[in-house]
mmCIF file of C-alpha atoms in Angstrom:
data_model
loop_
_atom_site.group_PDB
_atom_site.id
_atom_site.type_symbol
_atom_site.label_atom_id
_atom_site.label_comp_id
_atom_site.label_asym_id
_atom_site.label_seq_id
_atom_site.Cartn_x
_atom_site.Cartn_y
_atom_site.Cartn_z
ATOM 1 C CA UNK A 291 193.000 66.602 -127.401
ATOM 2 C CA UNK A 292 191.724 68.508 -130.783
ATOM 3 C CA UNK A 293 191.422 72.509 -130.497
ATOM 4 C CA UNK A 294 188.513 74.452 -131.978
ATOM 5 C CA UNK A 295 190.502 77.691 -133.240
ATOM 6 C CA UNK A 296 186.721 79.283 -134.084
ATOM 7 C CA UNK A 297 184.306 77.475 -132.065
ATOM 8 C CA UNK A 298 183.163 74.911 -130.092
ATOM 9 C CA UNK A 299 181.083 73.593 -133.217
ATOM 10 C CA UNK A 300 183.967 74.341 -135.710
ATOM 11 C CA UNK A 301 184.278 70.224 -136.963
ATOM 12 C CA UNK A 302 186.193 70.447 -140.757
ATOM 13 C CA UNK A 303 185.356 66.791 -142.918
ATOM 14 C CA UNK A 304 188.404 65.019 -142.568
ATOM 15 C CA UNK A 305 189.743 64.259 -146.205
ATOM 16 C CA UNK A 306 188.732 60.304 -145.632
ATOM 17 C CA UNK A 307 184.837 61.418 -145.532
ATOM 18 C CA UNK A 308 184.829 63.348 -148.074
ATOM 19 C CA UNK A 309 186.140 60.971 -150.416
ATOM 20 C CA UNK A 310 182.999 58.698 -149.408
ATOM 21 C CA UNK A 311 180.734 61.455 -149.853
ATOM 22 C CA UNK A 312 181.814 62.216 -153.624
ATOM 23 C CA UNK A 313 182.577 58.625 -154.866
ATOM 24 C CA UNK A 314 179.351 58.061 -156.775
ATOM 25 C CA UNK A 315 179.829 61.484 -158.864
ATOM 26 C CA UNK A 316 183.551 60.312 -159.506
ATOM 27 C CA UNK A 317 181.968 56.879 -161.040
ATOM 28 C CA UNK A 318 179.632 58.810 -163.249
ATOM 29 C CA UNK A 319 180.140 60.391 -166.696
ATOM 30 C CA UNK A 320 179.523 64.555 -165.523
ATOM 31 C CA UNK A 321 181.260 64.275 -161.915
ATOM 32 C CA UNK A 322 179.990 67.600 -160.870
ATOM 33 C CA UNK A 323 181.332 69.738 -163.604
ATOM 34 C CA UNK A 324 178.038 70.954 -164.323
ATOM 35 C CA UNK A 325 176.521 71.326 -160.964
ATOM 36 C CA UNK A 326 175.452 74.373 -158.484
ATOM 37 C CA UNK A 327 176.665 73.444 -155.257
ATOM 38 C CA UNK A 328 175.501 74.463 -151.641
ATOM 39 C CA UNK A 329 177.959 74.102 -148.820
ATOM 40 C CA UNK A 330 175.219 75.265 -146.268
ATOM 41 C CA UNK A 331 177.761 74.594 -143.137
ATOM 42 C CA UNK A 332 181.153 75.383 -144.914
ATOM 43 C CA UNK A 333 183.474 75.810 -141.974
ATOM 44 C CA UNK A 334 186.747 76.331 -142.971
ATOM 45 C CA UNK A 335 185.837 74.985 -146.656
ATOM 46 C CA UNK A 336 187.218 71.676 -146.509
ATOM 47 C CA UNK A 337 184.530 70.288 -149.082
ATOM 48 C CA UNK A 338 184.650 72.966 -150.825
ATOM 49 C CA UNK A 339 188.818 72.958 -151.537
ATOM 50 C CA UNK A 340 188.551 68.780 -151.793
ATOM 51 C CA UNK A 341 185.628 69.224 -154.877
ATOM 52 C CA UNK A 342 186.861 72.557 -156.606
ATOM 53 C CA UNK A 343 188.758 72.126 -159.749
ATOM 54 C CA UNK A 344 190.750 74.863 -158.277
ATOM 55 C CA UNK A 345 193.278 71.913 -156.159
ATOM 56 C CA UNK A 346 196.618 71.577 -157.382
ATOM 57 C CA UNK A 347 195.398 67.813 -158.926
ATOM 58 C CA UNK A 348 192.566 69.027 -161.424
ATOM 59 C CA UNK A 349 190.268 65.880 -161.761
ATOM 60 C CA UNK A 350 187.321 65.416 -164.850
ATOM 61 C CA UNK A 351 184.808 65.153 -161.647
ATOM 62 C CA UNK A 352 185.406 68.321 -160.137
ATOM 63 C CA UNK A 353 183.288 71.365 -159.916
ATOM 64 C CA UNK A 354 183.937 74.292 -161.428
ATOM 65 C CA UNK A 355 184.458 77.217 -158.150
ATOM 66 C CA UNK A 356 182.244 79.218 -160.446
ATOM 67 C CA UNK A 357 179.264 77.120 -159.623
ATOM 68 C CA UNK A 358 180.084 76.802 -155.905
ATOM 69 C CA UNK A 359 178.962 78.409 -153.152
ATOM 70 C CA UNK A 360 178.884 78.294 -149.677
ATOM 71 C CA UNK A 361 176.954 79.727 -146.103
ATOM 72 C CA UNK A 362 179.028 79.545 -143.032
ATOM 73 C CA UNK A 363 177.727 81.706 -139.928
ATOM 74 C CA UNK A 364 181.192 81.939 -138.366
ATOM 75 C CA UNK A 365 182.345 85.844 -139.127
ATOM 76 C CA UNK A 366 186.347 84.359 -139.371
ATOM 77 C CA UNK A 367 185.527 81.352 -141.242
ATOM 78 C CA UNK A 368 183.738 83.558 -143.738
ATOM 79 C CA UNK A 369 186.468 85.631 -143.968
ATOM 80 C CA UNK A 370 188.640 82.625 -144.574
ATOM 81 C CA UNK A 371 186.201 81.403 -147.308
ATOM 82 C CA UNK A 372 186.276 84.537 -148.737
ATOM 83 C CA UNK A 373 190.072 84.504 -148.903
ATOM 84 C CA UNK A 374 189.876 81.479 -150.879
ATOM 85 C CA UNK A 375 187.761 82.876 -153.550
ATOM 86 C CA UNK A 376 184.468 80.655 -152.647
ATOM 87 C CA UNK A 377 180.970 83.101 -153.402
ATOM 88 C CA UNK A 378 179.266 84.010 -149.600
ATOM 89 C CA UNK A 379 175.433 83.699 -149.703
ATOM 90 C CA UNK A 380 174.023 84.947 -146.959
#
């Protein structure tokens, strides 16, 4: 049985996913170094940690948190985006 600590719609991208998701960018010569990125549903900011070059294990693919943002609709989980340093918009 899984617990929703914010909401009933509170799903974070399990780790597994998101490695799927960014594969092609790790295969090309930029990775997303040079990118703006939207989160438009960041949750709890589990894309956002797994692609910022801010993670413990800097890879050449990774964004810079500079160029990453996110929109989350959640008052705690913006709070807890916030606390991580990741730009609100909206």
């Amino acid at each position: 049985m899984s617990v929703n600590l914010f909401d009933k719609e509170f799903y974070p991208t399990p780790d597994h996913v998101i490695r799927k998701m960014v594969q092609p960018y790790i295969e090309s010569k930029d990775g997303l170094r040079k990118m703006q990125i939207l989160e438009p549903s960041a949750g709890s900011g589990a894309i956002l940690d797994y692609i910022s070059k801010e993670r413990t294990t800097y890879s050449y693919w990774q964004a810079d948190k500079a160029n990453v943002y996110a929109l989350e609709r959640n008052a705690e989980l913006q709070l807890v985006l916030q606390g991580k340093g990741y730009k609100m918009l909206g």
